[in-house]
Amino acid sequence: MGLLGVYFRRTVGILRTEVLVLPSRVAVLVFIVALMALPIFTQDYYFLRVLILTSIFAIFAASWDLLSGFTGQMNFGHALFFGVAAYVTALLNLKLGLPPYFSIPLGAVGGVLTGLVVGIPCLRLKGSYLALTTLAFPIILTGIVFAIPEVTGGELGLAGLSRLTGSRVMDYYLTSGLMLILGFTMWKITDSKTGIILHAIREDELAVRTAGVNTTRYKLLAFCMSGFFAGVAGGLYAHFMRLAGPSGLEVGLSFQVIIWAVFGGMVTIYGPIAGVFILYPLMEILRVVLDQFPSLPEIRMFIFAALVLLTLLFMPEGLIPWVRDKIETECPRCKVRNVFSRHRCRICDAALD
Amino acid sequence: MQFLGRVGTVLLGLSLVLAMCLPVGAVEPIKIGVLGPMSFTQGEGHWNGATMAADEINGAGGVKVAGVMRPIKLIKVDTNEFLSIPDATNAVEMAVSRYKVDFLVGGFRTEAVQVMQDIAMDAKKIFIGCGAAHPELCTRVTKDYDRYKYWFRLTPINSKYLGKVDFILLGTAAAIMKKTLGIKKIKVAVVAEKAAWADPIVNISQKLLPAKMGMEVVGVWRPSPVAKDCTAELAAIQRAGAHIVFTTFSSSVGLTFAKQMGELKVPAAAVGINVESQKSGFWEATGGKGNYTETINTYARVAITPKTIPFYDKYVKLFNQAPNYTAGTYDALYILKEAVEKAGSVESDKVLPFVEKTDNVGTAGRVVFDKSHDVTWGPGYVTALGTQWQDGKIQCVWPYHWEKVFYEGTVPFKLAPWIVDYWKNKK
């Protein structure tokens, strides 16, 4: 009982001193609590389906940010990792009968190996050359998928995978829980020594190399890590949709992930997650609203595109960094963030104005 | 007392008016979800066919369910399936769980329809497919009947049968050329867009034409599905001495190819699949150069059944275009109406046996579902059509006394005059 009390007091202390002092952290806490509590209030199949797919795509978008945002390795073919992992997961499940808790991690390993396969030839490439090369990979794989339909199912894909869990609510908790854990893991990676090196490679690779760091190894590591997280998303997708098909390799999906990440805010991890959590359900809200006006032409994609363009016009860094800069200020002396209403830093007491 | 009596009379009168109004408002409509990519021609076809049928049924009083006339309410479900499969699944899930639809019709892209099928089967909703041709969708019914029994395919006929019709059209054109021009051995150029779905047709053509149909394959050409110039292929085909160009096109290349073939007056008949030439705008889009292009089709202004021509004319009048095969939603609604009325219920399990026993004279033929819940193909059932552009009109040219099948209004297949001149002068 005493031990519990100690833990409780420590938790309250952390909440009071670390979380409640910053609006962005409060927003994250509210988001987590709301996400976990949601099925208590509604178990609507449609609502949960949208949020399950949102969580899966949030992992996928964050994994792109890890590679392209933090390391600067501009990947225009990120669907490759997603698609390969989906196919590996599907094959393991359908051919070997492996359940999702084995097939998904092994599918993610497929994503890691794909990261290596793509990473090695791309090491010498930069900028638009790298982007175009990465764009080619999923297109090549789509050709292979159609060339060996007996293995890949051709245009039909591989259907009939076992369900993720037994129920929609469990699917929801698994995907949203994994999204939170993997999102936090990616964020911690970027905050670690490795993350700082990755960031430095993005800013000035030559300088990092002259400092004695093997940048090749780190770039490959970024490809593999990104491949792993995108692979988990691909595996979850395959089991939830019960299908791994050529649509998982489409160029459209690769561009979609970039739109989500850039809209939310690159080089943050949480930005792309927020981007997906805003834009993906927004498309569904638009569907519901526009359904009330059946005489209107199909303008969902137009509204979506216009909104993204307007947002990026006024918030070039992305939505979340823009909001964060409005509600928080950085201390010029100790670089700690403070709520915008404070005049002096909560840590070093320096003037904030 | 007299005042109370008057008030009582007024109240009684009001109650009677209310009682007369209430039953009309209280009748629950039968909700049918129409699934399709609504921004595209295919989705338009789904919606147009369904609205036409629903308006007709509702105009006639509705569907009689256990003695009560219930109207049909259509729910437009934009699946956006060409661009996003998750979008398609969300749309179907919404239709099923939010709008509580009783039945589903439509669907187009096979990969998406598979997932939509799963959602419909989870919810035990009868789903009549009007768009995806892959046989696997119905194979699922035979493999796992208990789960997939609610799925039926109405249009088009499955791709195996489409392949059969494709080769019958080729054989018919070849026979006409042999007879008219006295050619002993027909030379065929196989031209298929570079797409996965066309690969099996190309492979089978190369084997079947020389081995079983006594024709010579002079070459295989695979232009891009979005090619804007096919003159190189057409020049090569002419040099190869082809009598027939066996086409397999579903994309815009069909338009380019047909137009340039007419411009160059290539002395070969274009026969096979060309989805672009099924559309009403084909003539204008090719500037009339697509004349004599033949393709497989579902609808034309011929009396496949007594319902076809009235349906075709009304569709053209309402939507200013000819119906494509996704407009099969029209027949789907009538099949559901018939089954619901016989079952006296909208519950899937009660309606299912009656849909299975469907023997309905629809607009595209007599609809009978086989054991895999696929529409039966063949003489006396749905046959599909061969249509050819002839001087600005899309004409049905097949079946033309094939297996004793002839639809009133069908005309003979025509060879372009420059083809006839070229091969007659060549002798």
PDB file of C-alpha atoms in Angstrom, chain B residues 160-378:
ATOM      1  CA  LYS B 160     -13.950 -16.479 -68.319  1.00  0.00           C
ATOM      2  CA  TYR B 161     -17.167 -16.025 -70.304  1.00  0.00           C
ATOM      3  CA  LEU B 162     -16.036 -12.597 -71.507  1.00  0.00           C
ATOM      4  CA  GLY B 163     -12.985 -14.382 -72.929  1.00  0.00           C
ATOM      5  CA  LYS B 164     -15.240 -16.880 -74.689  1.00  0.00           C
ATOM      6  CA  VAL B 165     -17.343 -14.117 -76.255  1.00  0.00           C
ATOM      7  CA  ASP B 166     -14.153 -12.333 -77.235  1.00  0.00           C
ATOM      8  CA  PHE B 167     -12.958 -15.343 -79.267  1.00  0.00           C
ATOM      9  CA  ILE B 168     -16.431 -15.945 -80.716  1.00  0.00           C
ATOM     10  CA  LEU B 169     -16.445 -12.352 -82.028  1.00  0.00           C
ATOM     11  CA  LEU B 170     -13.021 -12.938 -83.535  1.00  0.00           C
ATOM     12  CA  GLY B 171     -14.121 -16.215 -85.109  1.00  0.00           C
ATOM     13  CA  THR B 172     -17.244 -14.597 -86.541  1.00  0.00           C
ATOM     14  CA  ALA B 173     -15.325 -11.696 -88.071  1.00  0.00           C
ATOM     15  CA  ALA B 174     -12.782 -14.133 -89.505  1.00  0.00           C
ATOM     16  CA  ALA B 175     -15.527 -16.244 -91.098  1.00  0.00           C
ATOM     17  CA  ILE B 176     -17.086 -13.141 -92.663  1.00  0.00           C
ATOM     18  CA  MET B 177     -13.723 -12.015 -94.045  1.00  0.00           C
ATOM     19  CA  LYS B 178     -13.000 -15.465 -95.449  1.00  0.00           C
ATOM     20  CA  LYS B 179     -16.380 -15.578 -97.135  1.00  0.00           C
ATOM     21  CA  THR B 180     -16.422 -11.993 -98.415  1.00  0.00           C
ATOM     22  CA  LEU B 181     -12.812 -11.658 -99.462  1.00  0.00           C
ATOM     23  CA  GLY B 182     -11.923 -15.267-100.191  1.00  0.00           C
ATOM     24  CA  ILE B 183      -9.007 -15.267 -97.747  1.00  0.00           C
ATOM     25  CA  LYS B 184      -7.795 -18.779 -96.959  1.00  0.00           C
ATOM     26  CA  LYS B 185      -5.896 -18.202 -93.741  1.00  0.00           C
ATOM     27  CA  ILE B 186      -6.704 -15.236 -91.551  1.00  0.00           C
ATOM     28  CA  LYS B 187      -3.735 -13.351 -90.104  1.00  0.00           C
ATOM     29  CA  VAL B 188      -4.309 -11.774 -86.696  1.00  0.00           C
ATOM     30  CA  ALA B 189      -2.438  -8.968 -84.949  1.00  0.00           C
ATOM     31  CA  VAL B 190      -2.905  -9.258 -81.196  1.00  0.00           C
ATOM     32  CA  VAL B 191      -2.950  -5.787 -79.658  1.00  0.00           C
ATOM     33  CA  ALA B 192      -3.497  -5.475 -75.928  1.00  0.00           C
ATOM     34  CA  GLU B 193      -2.815  -2.600 -73.576  1.00  0.00           C
ATOM     35  CA  LYS B 194       0.120  -3.156 -71.243  1.00  0.00           C
ATOM     36  CA  ALA B 195      -1.912  -4.144 -68.203  1.00  0.00           C
ATOM     37  CA  ALA B 196      -2.044  -7.248 -66.057  1.00  0.00           C
ATOM     38  CA  TRP B 197      -5.655  -8.081 -66.811  1.00  0.00           C
ATOM     39  CA  ALA B 198      -4.885  -8.313 -70.543  1.00  0.00           C
ATOM     40  CA  ASP B 199      -2.005 -10.798 -70.130  1.00  0.00           C
ATOM     41  CA  PRO B 200      -4.124 -13.992 -70.032  1.00  0.00           C
ATOM     42  CA  ILE B 201      -5.965 -12.955 -73.224  1.00  0.00           C
ATOM     43  CA  VAL B 202      -2.633 -12.388 -74.994  1.00  0.00           C
ATOM     44  CA  ASN B 203      -1.249 -15.740 -73.814  1.00  0.00           C
ATOM     45  CA  ILE B 204      -4.366 -17.681 -74.776  1.00  0.00           C
ATOM     46  CA  SER B 205      -4.556 -15.918 -78.161  1.00  0.00           C
ATOM     47  CA  GLN B 206      -1.043 -16.994 -79.060  1.00  0.00           C
ATOM     48  CA  LYS B 207      -1.866 -20.639 -78.305  1.00  0.00           C
ATOM     49  CA  LEU B 208      -5.508 -20.869 -79.310  1.00  0.00           C
ATOM     50  CA  LEU B 209      -5.560 -18.993 -82.615  1.00  0.00           C
ATOM     51  CA  PRO B 210      -3.065 -21.197 -84.497  1.00  0.00           C
ATOM     52  CA  ALA B 211      -3.948 -24.458 -82.721  1.00  0.00           C
ATOM     53  CA  LYS B 212      -7.748 -24.377 -82.553  1.00  0.00           C
ATOM     54  CA  MET B 213      -8.982 -21.570 -84.796  1.00  0.00           C
ATOM     55  CA  GLY B 214      -6.729 -22.077 -87.817  1.00  0.00           C
ATOM     56  CA  MET B 215      -5.432 -18.503 -87.794  1.00  0.00           C
ATOM     57  CA  GLU B 216      -1.937 -17.101 -87.870  1.00  0.00           C
ATOM     58  CA  VAL B 217      -0.718 -14.684 -85.229  1.00  0.00           C
ATOM     59  CA  VAL B 218       1.472 -12.165 -87.041  1.00  0.00           C
ATOM     60  CA  GLY B 219       2.598 -10.420 -83.897  1.00  0.00           C
ATOM     61  CA  VAL B 220       1.764  -9.100 -80.452  1.00  0.00           C
ATOM     62  CA  TRP B 221       1.760  -5.375 -79.695  1.00  0.00           C
ATOM     63  CA  ARG B 222       1.404  -3.974 -76.174  1.00  0.00           C
ATOM     64  CA  PRO B 223       0.920  -0.176 -76.189  1.00  0.00           C
ATOM     65  CA  SER B 224       0.672   1.758 -72.942  1.00  0.00           C
ATOM     66  CA  PRO B 225      -2.898   2.019 -71.570  1.00  0.00           C
ATOM     67  CA  VAL B 226      -2.592   5.811 -71.903  1.00  0.00           C
ATOM     68  CA  ALA B 227      -0.686   5.951 -75.216  1.00  0.00           C
ATOM     69  CA  LYS B 228      -1.403   9.042 -77.279  1.00  0.00           C
ATOM     70  CA  ASP B 229       0.217   7.731 -80.440  1.00  0.00           C
ATOM     71  CA  CYS B 230      -0.119   4.252 -81.902  1.00  0.00           C
ATOM     72  CA  THR B 231       1.058   4.965 -85.439  1.00  0.00           C
ATOM     73  CA  ALA B 232       4.234   2.876 -85.019  1.00  0.00           C
ATOM     74  CA  GLU B 233       2.196  -0.158 -83.961  1.00  0.00           C
ATOM     75  CA  LEU B 234      -0.344   0.414 -86.748  1.00  0.00           C
ATOM     76  CA  ALA B 235       2.370   0.712 -89.391  1.00  0.00           C
ATOM     77  CA  ALA B 236       3.943  -2.522 -88.144  1.00  0.00           C
ATOM     78  CA  ILE B 237       0.551  -4.261 -88.156  1.00  0.00           C
ATOM     79  CA  GLN B 238      -0.065  -3.187 -91.748  1.00  0.00           C
ATOM     80  CA  ARG B 239       3.407  -4.368 -92.782  1.00  0.00           C
ATOM     81  CA  ALA B 240       2.739  -7.718 -91.094  1.00  0.00           C
ATOM     82  CA  GLY B 241      -0.270  -8.175 -93.371  1.00  0.00           C
ATOM     83  CA  ALA B 242      -2.871  -8.639 -90.628  1.00  0.00           C
ATOM     84  CA  HIS B 243      -6.494  -9.101 -91.676  1.00  0.00           C
ATOM     85  CA  ILE B 244      -7.846  -8.653 -88.152  1.00  0.00           C
ATOM     86  CA  VAL B 245      -6.614  -6.667 -85.182  1.00  0.00           C
ATOM     87  CA  PHE B 246      -7.674  -8.476 -82.025  1.00  0.00           C
ATOM     88  CA  THR B 247      -7.935  -5.660 -79.467  1.00  0.00           C
ATOM     89  CA  THR B 248      -7.913  -5.753 -75.679  1.00  0.00           C
ATOM     90  CA  PHE B 249      -8.318  -2.219 -74.356  1.00  0.00           C
ATOM     91  CA  SER B 250     -10.010  -0.849 -71.278  1.00  0.00           C
ATOM     92  CA  SER B 251      -8.250   2.513 -71.097  1.00  0.00           C
ATOM     93  CA  SER B 252      -7.921   5.639 -73.208  1.00  0.00           C
ATOM     94  CA  VAL B 253      -5.526   3.923 -75.641  1.00  0.00           C
ATOM     95  CA  GLY B 254      -8.636   2.338 -77.151  1.00  0.00           C
ATOM     96  CA  LEU B 255      -9.681   5.777 -78.354  1.00  0.00           C
ATOM     97  CA  THR B 256      -6.266   6.690 -79.788  1.00  0.00           C
ATOM     98  CA  PHE B 257      -5.887   3.319 -81.481  1.00  0.00           C
ATOM     99  CA  ALA B 258      -9.333   3.334 -83.098  1.00  0.00           C
ATOM    100  CA  LYS B 259      -8.989   6.936 -84.286  1.00  0.00           C
ATOM    101  CA  GLN B 260      -5.550   6.467 -85.839  1.00  0.00           C
ATOM    102  CA  MET B 261      -6.540   3.142 -87.355  1.00  0.00           C
ATOM    103  CA  GLY B 262      -9.352   4.944 -89.167  1.00  0.00           C
ATOM    104  CA  GLU B 263      -7.132   7.867 -90.142  1.00  0.00           C
ATOM    105  CA  LEU B 264      -4.505   5.565 -91.640  1.00  0.00           C
ATOM    106  CA  LYS B 265      -7.166   3.326 -93.182  1.00  0.00           C
ATOM    107  CA  VAL B 266      -5.354   0.236 -91.959  1.00  0.00           C
ATOM    108  CA  PRO B 267      -6.824  -2.668 -93.972  1.00  0.00           C
ATOM    109  CA  ALA B 268      -7.731  -4.790 -90.951  1.00  0.00           C
ATOM    110  CA  ALA B 269     -10.908  -5.201 -88.921  1.00  0.00           C
ATOM    111  CA  ALA B 270     -10.705  -4.170 -85.242  1.00  0.00           C
ATOM    112  CA  VAL B 271     -12.449  -6.791 -83.126  1.00  0.00           C
ATOM    113  CA  GLY B 272     -12.307  -7.633 -79.422  1.00  0.00           C
ATOM    114  CA  ILE B 273     -12.587  -5.510 -76.287  1.00  0.00           C
ATOM    115  CA  ASN B 274     -12.473  -1.745 -76.491  1.00  0.00           C
ATOM    116  CA  VAL B 275     -14.248  -0.215 -73.503  1.00  0.00           C
ATOM    117  CA  GLU B 276     -13.928   3.306 -74.938  1.00  0.00           C
ATOM    118  CA  SER B 277     -16.036   2.275 -77.919  1.00  0.00           C
ATOM    119  CA  GLN B 278     -18.865   1.243 -75.584  1.00  0.00           C
ATOM    120  CA  LYS B 279     -19.370   4.897 -74.686  1.00  0.00           C
ATOM    121  CA  SER B 280     -21.775   7.214 -76.488  1.00  0.00           C
ATOM    122  CA  GLY B 281     -19.083   9.869 -76.927  1.00  0.00           C
ATOM    123  CA  PHE B 282     -16.788   7.528 -78.882  1.00  0.00           C
ATOM    124  CA  TRP B 283     -17.953   8.750 -82.289  1.00  0.00           C
ATOM    125  CA  GLU B 284     -17.303  12.415 -81.472  1.00  0.00           C
ATOM    126  CA  ALA B 285     -14.050  11.627 -79.667  1.00  0.00           C
ATOM    127  CA  THR B 286     -12.652   9.857 -82.727  1.00  0.00           C
ATOM    128  CA  GLY B 287     -14.124  12.360 -85.156  1.00  0.00           C
ATOM    129  CA  GLY B 288     -15.938   9.500 -86.827  1.00  0.00           C
ATOM    130  CA  LYS B 289     -12.639   7.704 -87.513  1.00  0.00           C
ATOM    131  CA  GLY B 290     -13.571   4.948 -85.108  1.00  0.00           C
ATOM    132  CA  ASN B 291     -16.132   3.700 -87.598  1.00  0.00           C
ATOM    133  CA  TYR B 292     -16.382  -0.134 -87.804  1.00  0.00           C
ATOM    134  CA  THR B 293     -14.739  -0.706 -84.387  1.00  0.00           C
ATOM    135  CA  GLU B 294     -16.267  -3.771 -82.747  1.00  0.00           C
ATOM    136  CA  THR B 295     -16.326  -4.555 -79.037  1.00  0.00           C
ATOM    137  CA  ILE B 296     -17.964  -6.758 -76.440  1.00  0.00           C
ATOM    138  CA  ASN B 297     -20.839  -4.938 -74.757  1.00  0.00           C
ATOM    139  CA  THR B 298     -23.706  -5.464 -72.342  1.00  0.00           C
ATOM    140  CA  TYR B 299     -26.337  -3.099 -73.674  1.00  0.00           C
ATOM    141  CA  ALA B 300     -27.400  -1.960 -77.131  1.00  0.00           C
ATOM    142  CA  ARG B 301     -30.714  -0.897 -78.627  1.00  0.00           C
ATOM    143  CA  VAL B 302     -31.835  -4.412 -79.527  1.00  0.00           C
ATOM    144  CA  ALA B 303     -34.595  -6.583 -78.145  1.00  0.00           C
ATOM    145  CA  ILE B 304     -32.522  -8.898 -75.949  1.00  0.00           C
ATOM    146  CA  THR B 305     -35.719  -9.075 -73.935  1.00  0.00           C
ATOM    147  CA  PRO B 306     -38.922  -7.007 -74.188  1.00  0.00           C
ATOM    148  CA  LYS B 307     -37.465  -4.770 -71.462  1.00  0.00           C
ATOM    149  CA  THR B 308     -34.198  -3.857 -73.191  1.00  0.00           C
ATOM    150  CA  ILE B 309     -35.294  -1.222 -75.713  1.00  0.00           C
ATOM    151  CA  PRO B 310     -37.641   0.692 -73.331  1.00  0.00           C
ATOM    152  CA  PHE B 311     -34.848   0.645 -70.728  1.00  0.00           C
ATOM    153  CA  TYR B 312     -32.219   1.760 -73.243  1.00  0.00           C
ATOM    154  CA  ASP B 313     -34.363   4.586 -74.626  1.00  0.00           C
ATOM    155  CA  LYS B 314     -35.393   5.860 -71.218  1.00  0.00           C
ATOM    156  CA  TYR B 315     -31.795   5.740 -69.982  1.00  0.00           C
ATOM    157  CA  VAL B 316     -30.557   7.729 -72.988  1.00  0.00           C
ATOM    158  CA  LYS B 317     -33.399  10.229 -72.551  1.00  0.00           C
ATOM    159  CA  LEU B 318     -32.720  10.727 -68.854  1.00  0.00           C
ATOM    160  CA  PHE B 319     -28.933  10.723 -68.800  1.00  0.00           C
ATOM    161  CA  ASN B 320     -28.027  11.632 -72.364  1.00  0.00           C
ATOM    162  CA  GLN B 321     -25.727   8.632 -72.724  1.00  0.00           C
ATOM    163  CA  ALA B 322     -26.026   4.917 -73.428  1.00  0.00           C
ATOM    164  CA  PRO B 323     -26.020   2.619 -70.385  1.00  0.00           C
ATOM    165  CA  ASN B 324     -22.827   0.747 -69.570  1.00  0.00           C
ATOM    166  CA  TYR B 325     -22.708  -2.547 -67.711  1.00  0.00           C
ATOM    167  CA  THR B 326     -22.607  -0.955 -64.261  1.00  0.00           C
ATOM    168  CA  ALA B 327     -26.164   0.213 -64.951  1.00  0.00           C
ATOM    169  CA  GLY B 328     -27.060  -3.409 -64.234  1.00  0.00           C
ATOM    170  CA  THR B 329     -28.085  -2.009 -60.831  1.00  0.00           C
ATOM    171  CA  TYR B 330     -31.411  -1.421 -62.594  1.00  0.00           C
ATOM    172  CA  ASP B 331     -32.038  -5.157 -62.902  1.00  0.00           C
ATOM    173  CA  ALA B 332     -30.531  -5.757 -59.458  1.00  0.00           C
ATOM    174  CA  LEU B 333     -33.248  -3.640 -57.857  1.00  0.00           C
ATOM    175  CA  TYR B 334     -36.005  -5.510 -59.671  1.00  0.00           C
ATOM    176  CA  ILE B 335     -34.489  -8.848 -58.633  1.00  0.00           C
ATOM    177  CA  LEU B 336     -34.451  -7.679 -55.021  1.00  0.00           C
ATOM    178  CA  LYS B 337     -38.014  -6.378 -55.299  1.00  0.00           C
ATOM    179  CA  GLU B 338     -39.241  -9.719 -56.578  1.00  0.00           C
ATOM    180  CA  ALA B 339     -37.387 -11.665 -53.888  1.00  0.00           C
ATOM    181  CA  VAL B 340     -38.510  -9.374 -51.070  1.00  0.00           C
ATOM    182  CA  GLU B 341     -42.140  -9.602 -52.162  1.00  0.00           C
ATOM    183  CA  LYS B 342     -41.970 -13.384 -52.285  1.00  0.00           C
ATOM    184  CA  ALA B 343     -40.200 -13.568 -48.909  1.00  0.00           C
ATOM    185  CA  GLY B 344     -42.530 -11.011 -47.330  1.00  0.00           C
ATOM    186  CA  SER B 345     -39.537  -9.656 -45.471  1.00  0.00           C
ATOM    187  CA  VAL B 346     -36.331  -7.677 -45.947  1.00  0.00           C
ATOM    188  CA  GLU B 347     -34.310  -9.970 -43.682  1.00  0.00           C
ATOM    189  CA  SER B 348     -31.370 -11.333 -45.648  1.00  0.00           C
ATOM    190  CA  ASP B 349     -31.814 -14.943 -44.567  1.00  0.00           C
ATOM    191  CA  LYS B 350     -35.469 -14.924 -45.598  1.00  0.00           C
ATOM    192  CA  VAL B 351     -34.832 -13.145 -48.919  1.00  0.00           C
ATOM    193  CA  LEU B 352     -31.759 -15.191 -49.847  1.00  0.00           C
ATOM    194  CA  PRO B 353     -33.531 -18.381 -51.056  1.00  0.00           C
ATOM    195  CA  PHE B 354     -35.680 -16.309 -53.383  1.00  0.00           C
ATOM    196  CA  VAL B 355     -32.693 -14.445 -54.851  1.00  0.00           C
ATOM    197  CA  GLU B 356     -31.008 -17.825 -55.366  1.00  0.00           C
ATOM    198  CA  LYS B 357     -34.091 -19.019 -57.237  1.00  0.00           C
ATOM    199  CA  THR B 358     -34.206 -15.887 -59.424  1.00  0.00           C
ATOM    200  CA  ASP B 359     -35.430 -16.469 -62.945  1.00  0.00           C
ATOM    201  CA  ASN B 360     -35.891 -12.912 -64.055  1.00  0.00           C
ATOM    202  CA  VAL B 361     -36.219 -11.517 -67.542  1.00  0.00           C
ATOM    203  CA  GLY B 362     -34.043  -8.458 -67.139  1.00  0.00           C
ATOM    204  CA  THR B 363     -32.748  -5.830 -69.522  1.00  0.00           C
ATOM    205  CA  ALA B 364     -29.552  -7.720 -70.433  1.00  0.00           C
ATOM    206  CA  GLY B 365     -31.105 -11.176 -70.717  1.00  0.00           C
ATOM    207  CA  ARG B 366     -32.714 -13.865 -68.632  1.00  0.00           C
ATOM    208  CA  VAL B 367     -31.055 -13.819 -65.225  1.00  0.00           C
ATOM    209  CA  VAL B 368     -30.539 -17.132 -63.451  1.00  0.00           C
ATOM    210  CA  PHE B 369     -27.844 -17.488 -60.812  1.00  0.00           C
ATOM    211  CA  ASP B 370     -25.673 -20.624 -60.823  1.00  0.00           C
ATOM    212  CA  LYS B 371     -24.402 -22.464 -57.763  1.00  0.00           C
ATOM    213  CA  SER B 372     -21.627 -19.950 -57.241  1.00  0.00           C
ATOM    214  CA  HIS B 373     -24.219 -17.150 -57.399  1.00  0.00           C
ATOM    215  CA  ASP B 374     -22.761 -16.001 -60.723  1.00  0.00           C
ATOM    216  CA  VAL B 375     -25.058 -14.933 -63.543  1.00  0.00           C
ATOM    217  CA  THR B 376     -25.510 -17.786 -66.017  1.00  0.00           C
ATOM    218  CA  TRP B 377     -24.032 -17.215 -69.456  1.00  0.00           C
ATOM    219  CA  GLY B 378     -25.190 -18.859 -72.665  1.00  0.00           C
TER     220      GLY B 378
END
